[in-house]
mmCIF file of C-alpha atoms in Angstrom:
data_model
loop_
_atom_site.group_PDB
_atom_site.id
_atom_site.type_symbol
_atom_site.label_atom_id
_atom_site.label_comp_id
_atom_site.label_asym_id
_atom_site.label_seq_id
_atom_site.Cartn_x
_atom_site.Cartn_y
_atom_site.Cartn_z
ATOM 1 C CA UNK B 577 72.106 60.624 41.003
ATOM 2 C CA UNK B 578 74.099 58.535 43.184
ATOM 3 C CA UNK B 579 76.298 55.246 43.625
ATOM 4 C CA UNK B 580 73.327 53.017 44.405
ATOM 5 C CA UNK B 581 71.741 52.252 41.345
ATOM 6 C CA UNK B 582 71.997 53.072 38.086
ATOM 7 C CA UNK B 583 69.642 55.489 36.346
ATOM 8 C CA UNK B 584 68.470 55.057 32.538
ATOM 9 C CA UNK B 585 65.896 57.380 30.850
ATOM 10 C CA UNK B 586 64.559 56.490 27.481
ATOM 11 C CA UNK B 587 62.835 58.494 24.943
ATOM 12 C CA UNK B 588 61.016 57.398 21.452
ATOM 13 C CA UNK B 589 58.426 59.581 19.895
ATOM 14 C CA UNK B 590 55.092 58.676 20.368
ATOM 15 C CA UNK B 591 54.166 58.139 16.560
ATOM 16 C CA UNK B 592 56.220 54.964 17.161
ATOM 17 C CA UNK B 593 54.831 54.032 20.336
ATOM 18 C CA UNK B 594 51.000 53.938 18.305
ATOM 19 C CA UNK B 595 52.751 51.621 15.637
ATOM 20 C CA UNK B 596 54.249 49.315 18.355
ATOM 21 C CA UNK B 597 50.990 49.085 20.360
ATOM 22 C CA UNK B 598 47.863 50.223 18.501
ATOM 23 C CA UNK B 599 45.397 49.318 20.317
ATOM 24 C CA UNK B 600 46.500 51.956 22.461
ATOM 25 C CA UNK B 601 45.170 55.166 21.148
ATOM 26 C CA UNK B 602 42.142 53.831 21.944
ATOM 27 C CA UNK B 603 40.555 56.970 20.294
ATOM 28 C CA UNK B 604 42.094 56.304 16.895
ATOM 29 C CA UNK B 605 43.305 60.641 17.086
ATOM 30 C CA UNK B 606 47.181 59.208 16.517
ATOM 31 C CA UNK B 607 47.652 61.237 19.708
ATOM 32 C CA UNK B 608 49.298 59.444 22.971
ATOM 33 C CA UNK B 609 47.798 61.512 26.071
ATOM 34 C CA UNK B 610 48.188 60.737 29.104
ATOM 35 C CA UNK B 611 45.109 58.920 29.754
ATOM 36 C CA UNK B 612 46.136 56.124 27.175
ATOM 37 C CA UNK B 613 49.808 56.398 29.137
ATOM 38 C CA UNK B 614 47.490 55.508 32.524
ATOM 39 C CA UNK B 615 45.441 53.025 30.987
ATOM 40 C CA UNK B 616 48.263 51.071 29.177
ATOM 41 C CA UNK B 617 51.363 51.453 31.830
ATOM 42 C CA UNK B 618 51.463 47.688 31.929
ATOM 43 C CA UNK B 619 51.767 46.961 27.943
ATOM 44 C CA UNK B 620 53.852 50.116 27.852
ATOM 45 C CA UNK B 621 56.897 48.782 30.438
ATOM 46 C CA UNK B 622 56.668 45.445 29.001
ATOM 47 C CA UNK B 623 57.736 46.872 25.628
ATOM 48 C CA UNK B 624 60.464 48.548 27.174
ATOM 49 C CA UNK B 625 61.965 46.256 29.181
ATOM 50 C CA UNK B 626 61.600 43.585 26.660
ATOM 51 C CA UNK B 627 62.978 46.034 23.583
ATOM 52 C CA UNK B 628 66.667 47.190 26.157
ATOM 53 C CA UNK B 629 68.109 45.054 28.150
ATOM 54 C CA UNK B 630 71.368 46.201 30.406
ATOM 55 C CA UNK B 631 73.402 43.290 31.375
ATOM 56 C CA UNK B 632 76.591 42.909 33.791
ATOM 57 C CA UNK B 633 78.694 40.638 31.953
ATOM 58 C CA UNK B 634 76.305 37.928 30.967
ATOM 59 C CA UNK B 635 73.704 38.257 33.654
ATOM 60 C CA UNK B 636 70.329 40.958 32.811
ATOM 61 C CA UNK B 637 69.927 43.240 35.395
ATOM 62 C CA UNK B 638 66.313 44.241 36.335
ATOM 63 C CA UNK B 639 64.835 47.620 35.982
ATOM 64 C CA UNK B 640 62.357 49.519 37.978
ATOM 65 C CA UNK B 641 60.254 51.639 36.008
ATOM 66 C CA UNK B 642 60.215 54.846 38.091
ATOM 67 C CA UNK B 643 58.250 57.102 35.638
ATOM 68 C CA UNK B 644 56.566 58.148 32.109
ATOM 69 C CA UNK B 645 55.962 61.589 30.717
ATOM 70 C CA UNK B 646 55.451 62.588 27.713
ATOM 71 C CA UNK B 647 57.948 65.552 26.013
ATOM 72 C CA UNK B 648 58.009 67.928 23.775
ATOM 73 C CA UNK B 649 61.207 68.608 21.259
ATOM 74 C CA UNK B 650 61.563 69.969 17.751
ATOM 75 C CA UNK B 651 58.079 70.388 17.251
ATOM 76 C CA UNK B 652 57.655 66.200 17.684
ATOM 77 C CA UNK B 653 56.430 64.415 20.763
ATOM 78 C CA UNK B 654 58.415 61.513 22.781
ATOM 79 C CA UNK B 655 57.802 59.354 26.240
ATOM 80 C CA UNK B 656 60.091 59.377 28.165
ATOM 81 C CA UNK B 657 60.533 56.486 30.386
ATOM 82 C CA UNK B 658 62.482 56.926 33.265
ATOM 83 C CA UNK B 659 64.421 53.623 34.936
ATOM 84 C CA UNK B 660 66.312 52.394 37.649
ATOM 85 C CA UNK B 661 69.017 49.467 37.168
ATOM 86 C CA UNK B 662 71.171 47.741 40.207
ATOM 87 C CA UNK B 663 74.435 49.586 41.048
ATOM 88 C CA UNK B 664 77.892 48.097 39.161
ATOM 89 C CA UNK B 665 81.030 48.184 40.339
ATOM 90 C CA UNK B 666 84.355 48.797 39.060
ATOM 91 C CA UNK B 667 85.400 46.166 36.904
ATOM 92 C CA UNK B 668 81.943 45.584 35.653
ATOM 93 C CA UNK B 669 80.995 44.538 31.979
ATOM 94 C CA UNK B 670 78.073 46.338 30.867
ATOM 95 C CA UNK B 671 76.287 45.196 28.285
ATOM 96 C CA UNK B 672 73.291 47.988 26.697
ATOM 97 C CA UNK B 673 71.213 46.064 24.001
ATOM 98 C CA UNK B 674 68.775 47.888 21.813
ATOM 99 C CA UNK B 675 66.081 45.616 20.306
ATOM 100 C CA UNK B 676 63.525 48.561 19.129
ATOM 101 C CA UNK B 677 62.652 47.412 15.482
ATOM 102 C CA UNK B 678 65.321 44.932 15.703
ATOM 103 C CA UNK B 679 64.016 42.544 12.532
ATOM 104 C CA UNK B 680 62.588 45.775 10.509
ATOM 105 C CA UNK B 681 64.767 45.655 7.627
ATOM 106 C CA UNK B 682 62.926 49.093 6.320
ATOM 107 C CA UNK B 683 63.372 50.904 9.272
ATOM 108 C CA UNK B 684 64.864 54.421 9.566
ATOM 109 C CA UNK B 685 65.433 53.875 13.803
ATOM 110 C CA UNK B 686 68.550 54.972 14.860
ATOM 111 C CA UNK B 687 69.300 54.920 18.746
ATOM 112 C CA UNK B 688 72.178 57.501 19.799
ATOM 113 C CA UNK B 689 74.236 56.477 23.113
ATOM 114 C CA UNK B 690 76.265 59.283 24.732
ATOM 115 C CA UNK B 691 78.024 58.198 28.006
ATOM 116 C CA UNK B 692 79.052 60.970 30.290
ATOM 117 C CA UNK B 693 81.889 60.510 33.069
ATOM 118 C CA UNK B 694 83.157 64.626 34.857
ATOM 119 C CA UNK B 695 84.823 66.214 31.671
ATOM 120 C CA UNK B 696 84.286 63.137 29.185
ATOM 121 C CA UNK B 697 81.736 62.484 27.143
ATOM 122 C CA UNK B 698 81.641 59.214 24.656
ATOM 123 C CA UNK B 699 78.958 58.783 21.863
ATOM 124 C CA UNK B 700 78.049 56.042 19.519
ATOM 125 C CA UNK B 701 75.147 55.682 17.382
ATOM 126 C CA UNK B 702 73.084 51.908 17.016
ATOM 127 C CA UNK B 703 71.404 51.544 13.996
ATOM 128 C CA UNK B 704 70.439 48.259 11.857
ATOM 129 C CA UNK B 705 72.539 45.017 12.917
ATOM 130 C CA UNK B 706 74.503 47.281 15.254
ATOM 131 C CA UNK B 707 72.515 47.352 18.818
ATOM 132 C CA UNK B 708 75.066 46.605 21.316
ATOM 133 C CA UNK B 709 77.050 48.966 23.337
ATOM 134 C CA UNK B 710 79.785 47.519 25.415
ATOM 135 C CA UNK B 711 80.816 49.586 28.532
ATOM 136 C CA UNK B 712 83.547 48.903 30.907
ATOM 137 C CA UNK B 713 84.007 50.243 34.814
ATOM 138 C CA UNK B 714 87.589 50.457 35.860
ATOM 139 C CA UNK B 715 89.222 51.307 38.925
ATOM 140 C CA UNK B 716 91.066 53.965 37.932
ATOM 141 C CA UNK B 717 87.360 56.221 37.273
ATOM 142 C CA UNK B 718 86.546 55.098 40.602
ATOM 143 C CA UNK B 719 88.837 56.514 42.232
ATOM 144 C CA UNK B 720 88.714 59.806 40.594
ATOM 145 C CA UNK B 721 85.145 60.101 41.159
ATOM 146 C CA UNK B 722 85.943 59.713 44.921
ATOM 147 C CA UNK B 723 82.145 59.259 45.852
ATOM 148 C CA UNK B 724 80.758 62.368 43.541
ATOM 149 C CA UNK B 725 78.118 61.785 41.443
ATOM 150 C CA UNK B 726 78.199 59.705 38.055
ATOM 151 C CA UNK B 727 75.972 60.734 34.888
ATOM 152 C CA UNK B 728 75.965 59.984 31.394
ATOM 153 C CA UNK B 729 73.470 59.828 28.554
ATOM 154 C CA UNK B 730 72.547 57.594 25.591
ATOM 155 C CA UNK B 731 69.684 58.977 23.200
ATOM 156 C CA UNK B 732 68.387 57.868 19.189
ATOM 157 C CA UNK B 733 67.314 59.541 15.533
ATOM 158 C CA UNK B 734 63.533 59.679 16.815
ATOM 159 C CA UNK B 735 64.908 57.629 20.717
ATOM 160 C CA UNK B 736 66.896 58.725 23.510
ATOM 161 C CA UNK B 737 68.127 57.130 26.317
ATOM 162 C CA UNK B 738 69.927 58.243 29.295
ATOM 163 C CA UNK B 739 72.384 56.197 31.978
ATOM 164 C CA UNK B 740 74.080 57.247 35.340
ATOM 165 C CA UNK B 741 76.939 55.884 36.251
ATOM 166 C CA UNK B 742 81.354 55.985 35.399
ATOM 167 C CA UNK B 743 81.677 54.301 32.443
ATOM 168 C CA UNK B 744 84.775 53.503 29.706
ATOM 169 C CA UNK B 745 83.260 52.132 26.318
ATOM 170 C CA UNK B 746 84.715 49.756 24.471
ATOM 171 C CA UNK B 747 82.415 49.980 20.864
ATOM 172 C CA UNK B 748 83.479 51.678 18.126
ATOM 173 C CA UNK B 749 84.435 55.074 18.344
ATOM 174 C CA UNK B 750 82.271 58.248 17.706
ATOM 175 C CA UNK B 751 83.389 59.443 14.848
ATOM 176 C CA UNK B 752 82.846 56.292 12.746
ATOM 177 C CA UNK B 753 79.505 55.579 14.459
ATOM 178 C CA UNK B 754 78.538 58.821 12.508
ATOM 179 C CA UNK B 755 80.612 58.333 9.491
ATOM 180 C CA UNK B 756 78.156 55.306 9.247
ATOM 181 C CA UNK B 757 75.202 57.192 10.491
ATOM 182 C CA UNK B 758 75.186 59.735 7.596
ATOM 183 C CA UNK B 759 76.146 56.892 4.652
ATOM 184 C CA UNK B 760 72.717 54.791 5.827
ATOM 185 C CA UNK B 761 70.782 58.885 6.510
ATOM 186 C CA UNK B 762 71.546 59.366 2.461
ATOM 187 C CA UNK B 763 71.183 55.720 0.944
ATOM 188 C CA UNK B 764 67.869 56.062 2.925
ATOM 189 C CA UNK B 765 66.801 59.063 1.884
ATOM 190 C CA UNK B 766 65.354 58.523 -1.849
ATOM 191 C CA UNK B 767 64.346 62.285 -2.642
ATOM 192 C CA UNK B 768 67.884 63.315 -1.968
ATOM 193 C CA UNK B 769 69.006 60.533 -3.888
ATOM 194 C CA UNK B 770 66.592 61.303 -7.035
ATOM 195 C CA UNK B 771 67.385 65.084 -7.086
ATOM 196 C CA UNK B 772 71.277 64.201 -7.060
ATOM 197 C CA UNK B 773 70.717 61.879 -10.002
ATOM 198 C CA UNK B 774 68.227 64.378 -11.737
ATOM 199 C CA UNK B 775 71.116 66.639 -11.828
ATOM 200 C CA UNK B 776 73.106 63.893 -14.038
ATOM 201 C CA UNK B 777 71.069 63.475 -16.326
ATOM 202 C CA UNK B 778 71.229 65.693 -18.664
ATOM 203 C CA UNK B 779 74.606 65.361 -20.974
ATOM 204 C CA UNK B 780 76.893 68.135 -19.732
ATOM 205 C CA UNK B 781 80.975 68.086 -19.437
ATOM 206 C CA UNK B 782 83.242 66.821 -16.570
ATOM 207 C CA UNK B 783 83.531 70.707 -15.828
ATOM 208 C CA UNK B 784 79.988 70.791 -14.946
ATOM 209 C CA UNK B 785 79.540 67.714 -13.868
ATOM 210 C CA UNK B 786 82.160 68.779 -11.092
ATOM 211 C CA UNK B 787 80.753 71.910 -10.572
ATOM 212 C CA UNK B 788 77.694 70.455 -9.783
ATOM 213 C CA UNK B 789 78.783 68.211 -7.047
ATOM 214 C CA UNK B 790 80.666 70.673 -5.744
ATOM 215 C CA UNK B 791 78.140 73.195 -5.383
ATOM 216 C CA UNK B 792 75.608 70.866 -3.871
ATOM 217 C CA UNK B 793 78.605 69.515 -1.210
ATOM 218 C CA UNK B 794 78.895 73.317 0.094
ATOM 219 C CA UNK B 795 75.271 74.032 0.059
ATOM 220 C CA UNK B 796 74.373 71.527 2.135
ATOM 221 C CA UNK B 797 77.070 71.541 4.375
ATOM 222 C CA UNK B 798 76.465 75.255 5.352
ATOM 223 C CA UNK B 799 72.970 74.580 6.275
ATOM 224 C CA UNK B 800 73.892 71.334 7.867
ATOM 225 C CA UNK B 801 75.809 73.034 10.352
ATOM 226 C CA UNK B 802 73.965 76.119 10.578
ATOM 227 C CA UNK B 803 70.599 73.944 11.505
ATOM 228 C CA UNK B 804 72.586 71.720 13.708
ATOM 229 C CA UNK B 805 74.474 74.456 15.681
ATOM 230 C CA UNK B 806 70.215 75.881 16.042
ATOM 231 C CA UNK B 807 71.620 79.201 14.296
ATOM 232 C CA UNK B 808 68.888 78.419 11.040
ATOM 233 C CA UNK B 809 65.634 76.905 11.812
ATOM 234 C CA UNK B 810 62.664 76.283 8.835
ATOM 235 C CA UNK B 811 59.584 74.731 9.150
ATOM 236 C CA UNK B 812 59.937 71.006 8.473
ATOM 237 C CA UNK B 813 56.793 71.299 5.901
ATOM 238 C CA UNK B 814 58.658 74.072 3.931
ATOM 239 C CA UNK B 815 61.962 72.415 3.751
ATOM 240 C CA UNK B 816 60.738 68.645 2.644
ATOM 241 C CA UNK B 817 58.098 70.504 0.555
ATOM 242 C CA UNK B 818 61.018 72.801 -1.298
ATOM 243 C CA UNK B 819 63.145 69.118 -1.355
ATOM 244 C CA UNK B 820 60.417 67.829 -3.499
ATOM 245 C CA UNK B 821 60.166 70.782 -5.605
ATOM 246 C CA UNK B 822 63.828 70.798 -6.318
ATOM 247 C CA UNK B 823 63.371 67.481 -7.799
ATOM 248 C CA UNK B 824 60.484 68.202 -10.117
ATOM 249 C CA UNK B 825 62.085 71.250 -11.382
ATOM 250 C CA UNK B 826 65.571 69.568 -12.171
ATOM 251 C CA UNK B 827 63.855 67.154 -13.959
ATOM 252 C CA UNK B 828 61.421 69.147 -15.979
ATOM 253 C CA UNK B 829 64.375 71.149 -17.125
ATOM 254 C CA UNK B 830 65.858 67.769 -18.266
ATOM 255 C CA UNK B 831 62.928 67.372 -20.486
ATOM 256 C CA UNK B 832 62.079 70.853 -21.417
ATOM 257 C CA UNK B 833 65.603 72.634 -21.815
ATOM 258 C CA UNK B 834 67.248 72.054 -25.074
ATOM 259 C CA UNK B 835 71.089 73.095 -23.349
ATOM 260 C CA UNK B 836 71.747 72.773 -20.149
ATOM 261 C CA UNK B 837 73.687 75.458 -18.252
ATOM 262 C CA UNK B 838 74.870 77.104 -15.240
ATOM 263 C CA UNK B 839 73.607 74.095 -13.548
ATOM 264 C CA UNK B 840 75.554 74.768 -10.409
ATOM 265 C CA UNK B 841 73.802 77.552 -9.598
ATOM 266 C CA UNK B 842 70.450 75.982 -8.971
ATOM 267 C CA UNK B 843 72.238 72.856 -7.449
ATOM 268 C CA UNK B 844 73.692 75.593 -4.613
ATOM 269 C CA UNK B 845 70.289 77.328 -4.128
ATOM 270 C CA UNK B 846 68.091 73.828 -3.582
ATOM 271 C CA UNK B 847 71.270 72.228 -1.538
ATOM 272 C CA UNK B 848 70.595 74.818 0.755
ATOM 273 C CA UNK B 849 67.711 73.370 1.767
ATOM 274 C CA UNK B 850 68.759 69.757 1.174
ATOM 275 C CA UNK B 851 71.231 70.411 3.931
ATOM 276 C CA UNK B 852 68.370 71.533 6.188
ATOM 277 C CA UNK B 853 66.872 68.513 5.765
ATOM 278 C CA UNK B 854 70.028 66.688 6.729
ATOM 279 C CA UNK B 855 70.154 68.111 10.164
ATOM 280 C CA UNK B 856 66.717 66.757 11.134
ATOM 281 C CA UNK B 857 68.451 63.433 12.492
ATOM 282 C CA UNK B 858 71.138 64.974 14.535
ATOM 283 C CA UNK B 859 69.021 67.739 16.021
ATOM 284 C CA UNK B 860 66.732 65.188 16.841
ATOM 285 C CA UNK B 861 69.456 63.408 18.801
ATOM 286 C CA UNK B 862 70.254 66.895 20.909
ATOM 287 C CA UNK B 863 74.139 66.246 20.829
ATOM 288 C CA UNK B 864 76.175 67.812 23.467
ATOM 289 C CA UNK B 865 77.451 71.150 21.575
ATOM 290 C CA UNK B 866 81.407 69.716 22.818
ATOM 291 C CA UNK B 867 80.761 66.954 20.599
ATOM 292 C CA UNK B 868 78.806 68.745 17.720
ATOM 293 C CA UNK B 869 82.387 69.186 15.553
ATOM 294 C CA UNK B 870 83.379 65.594 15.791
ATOM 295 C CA UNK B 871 79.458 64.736 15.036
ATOM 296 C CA UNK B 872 78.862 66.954 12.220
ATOM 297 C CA UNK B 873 82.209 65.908 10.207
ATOM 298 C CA UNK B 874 81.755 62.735 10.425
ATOM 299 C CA UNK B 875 78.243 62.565 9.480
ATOM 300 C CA UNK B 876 78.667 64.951 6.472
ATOM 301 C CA UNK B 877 81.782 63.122 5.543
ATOM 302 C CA UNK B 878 79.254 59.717 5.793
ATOM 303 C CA UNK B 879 76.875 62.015 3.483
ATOM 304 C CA UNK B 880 80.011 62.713 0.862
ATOM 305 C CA UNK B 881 81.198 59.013 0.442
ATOM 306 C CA UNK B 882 77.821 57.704 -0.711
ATOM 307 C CA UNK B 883 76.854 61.181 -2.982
ATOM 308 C CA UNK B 884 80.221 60.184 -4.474
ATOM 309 C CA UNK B 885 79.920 56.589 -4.782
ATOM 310 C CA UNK B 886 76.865 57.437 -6.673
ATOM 311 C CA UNK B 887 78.391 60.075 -8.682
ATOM 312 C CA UNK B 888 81.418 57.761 -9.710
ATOM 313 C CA UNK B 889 78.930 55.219 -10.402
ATOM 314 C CA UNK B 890 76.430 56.928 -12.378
ATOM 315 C CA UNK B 891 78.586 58.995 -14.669
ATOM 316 C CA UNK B 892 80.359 56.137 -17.082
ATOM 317 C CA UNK B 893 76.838 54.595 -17.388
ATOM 318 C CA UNK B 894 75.758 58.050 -18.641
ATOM 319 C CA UNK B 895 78.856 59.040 -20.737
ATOM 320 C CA UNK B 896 77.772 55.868 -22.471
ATOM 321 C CA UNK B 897 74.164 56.372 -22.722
ATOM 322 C CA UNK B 898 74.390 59.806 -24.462
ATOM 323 C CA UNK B 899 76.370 58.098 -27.351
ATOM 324 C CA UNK B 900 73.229 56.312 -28.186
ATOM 325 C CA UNK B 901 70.828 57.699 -31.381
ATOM 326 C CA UNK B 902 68.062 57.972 -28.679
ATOM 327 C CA UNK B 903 69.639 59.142 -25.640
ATOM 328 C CA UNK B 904 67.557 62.254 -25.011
ATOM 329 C CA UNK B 905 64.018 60.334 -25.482
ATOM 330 C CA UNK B 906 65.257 58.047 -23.055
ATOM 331 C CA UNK B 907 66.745 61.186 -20.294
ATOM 332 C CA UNK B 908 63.632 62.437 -20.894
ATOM 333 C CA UNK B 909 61.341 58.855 -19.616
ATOM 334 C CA UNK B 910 63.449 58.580 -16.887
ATOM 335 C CA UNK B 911 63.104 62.605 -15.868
ATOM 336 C CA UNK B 912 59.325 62.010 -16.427
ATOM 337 C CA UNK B 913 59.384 59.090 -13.782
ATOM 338 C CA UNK B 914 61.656 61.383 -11.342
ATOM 339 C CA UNK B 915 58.938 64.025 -11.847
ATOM 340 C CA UNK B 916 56.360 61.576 -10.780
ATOM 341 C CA UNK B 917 57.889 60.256 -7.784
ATOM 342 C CA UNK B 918 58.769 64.334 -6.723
ATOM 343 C CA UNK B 919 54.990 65.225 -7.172
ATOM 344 C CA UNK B 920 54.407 61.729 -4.885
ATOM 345 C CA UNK B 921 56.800 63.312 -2.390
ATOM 346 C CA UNK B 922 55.375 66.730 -2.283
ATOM 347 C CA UNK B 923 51.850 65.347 -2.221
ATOM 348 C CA UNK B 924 52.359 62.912 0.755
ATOM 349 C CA UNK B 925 54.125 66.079 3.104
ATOM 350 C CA UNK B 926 51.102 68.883 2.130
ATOM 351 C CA UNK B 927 48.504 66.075 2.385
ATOM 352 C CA UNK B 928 49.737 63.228 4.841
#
């Protein structure tokens, strides 16, 4: 890389790319190859440069679309897009926009930005209304960099994106960008959601109720760090597949088990593998290991707000609930509908 342009790459995986343009697996496999890349280069940079934009101060700069290639990570496939912007200077404003799913209000996309300048490395995480990434040049990095070469990164959940050049940001700071990152991961992720609440169900005392939520907060922070840090690695199939089992057995013990007991003990097996399925965002974002610490406690910190918003939420609604004549008829509908929606879950990953 040098000082005369600025270099951007940009991954998204390719199951995207078919639902942006879909007339372009013209085979109708749900496989982008390379011939479809060939045939459709034209639709394929105009959804690029129309979806980022990188402006200097309030002026869009425009790329030069160098390359494509398709990649191969975690078992999923991306393009890669490789790009070329005009050179900045210090005292530049630059101005990254993300407009990938922009009006989607159901969509999972989450774009993670990691600048890189020598020894420092900055990350922040776009997601939802949040698509902007303010960057600022100063004189000061110039002059360190005394002509040497310039590189940073900026990559997403399921996108990645890459830029060269020195660069101080001015957005939010990391660790809240992933605070926020794992409160949205959870909210959106139902079957986490229904096994947590599965687990409440069933009348049981503040000492187990704490238990509980305790044992599920260790579980899955273990295997959240120990899938992040590449130490454990499961089959995706296995792990959503044992997620959706977890919540069909918690709530046919609601309905079939006249006491419930020693809950905590199946909460800490099953969060295992909840926090397995956790790490499938960050690993997908292939954060640099000096910034894995920050990342990881801040995301699982995200992760513990909202399991104990819901917690706090869910319990004096309960506590009330089982003071009613027909409390367990009514524990047992509701486990009835959770066991439905976990046999939907594990249907649509063995079958789908």
């Amino acid at each position: 890389m040098d000082t005369k342009k600025t270099e951007v790459i940009f991954s998204i995986d390719t199951l995207s790319i078919l639902e942006l343009i879909p007339k372009i697996d013209k085979n109708k496999d749900w496989i982008l190859d390379h011939s479809e890349i060939k045939k459709e280069k034209h639709h394929l940079e105009e959804l690029v440069t129309e979806g980022l934009t990188l402006d200097k101060g309030n002026k869009e700069q425009t790329p030069q679309i160098e390359k494509m290639e398709i990649v191969k990570k975690e078992n999923k496939e991306f393009l890669t897009i490789y790009m070329s912007f005009p050179a900045f200077s210090p005292g530049d404003t630059i101005v990254f926009n993300d407009g990938f799913y922009f009006n989607d209000t159901g969509t999972n996309y989450v774009n993670f930005i990691s600048a890189s300048y020598l020894d420092q490395t900055s990350e922040a995480a776009l997601e939802g209304k949040n698509r902007t990434w303010t960057m600022l040049l100063t004189e000061v990095q110039q002059e360190q960099q005394s002509g040497d070469e310039q590189a940073g990164q900026l990559e997403p959940e399921q996108k990645q994106t890459e830029l060269a050049h020195p660069v101080k940001t001015t957005t939010s700071s990391s660790w809240f960008s992933f605070l926020t990152l794992g409160m949205h991961h959870i909210l959106s992720g139902y079957d986490h959601l229904l096994f947590l609440i599965a687990l409440l169900l069933r009348k049981q005392t503040l000492k187990q109720y704490i238990g509980i939520v305790t044992a599920f907060t260790i579980a899955h922070s273990i295997t959240l760090s120990l899938s992040v840090l590449d130490i454990v690695n499961l089959p995706s199939l296995f792990v959503e597949s044992v997620i959706a089992l977890s919540i069909i057995y918690v709530a046919l013990e609601n309905i079939l088990r006249k006491k419930i007991q020693f809950r905590w003990g199946i909460t800490f097996a099953f969060g295992l593998i909840h926090g397995l399925g956790f790490a499938d965002l960050l690993k997908e974002m292939a954060l640099p290991k000096s910034q894995l610490a920050v990342a990881l406690f801040s995301f699982n910190i995200g992760i513990e707000v909202i399991q104990i918003g819901i917690v706090l939420l869910c319990l004096p609604i309960l506590f009330y609930l089982h003071k009613w004549k027909d409390s367990l008829k009514i524990i047992q509908y509701l486990s009835w509908i959770i066991v439905a929606a976990g046999m939907y879950f594990l249907i649509n990953q063995l079958f789908f």
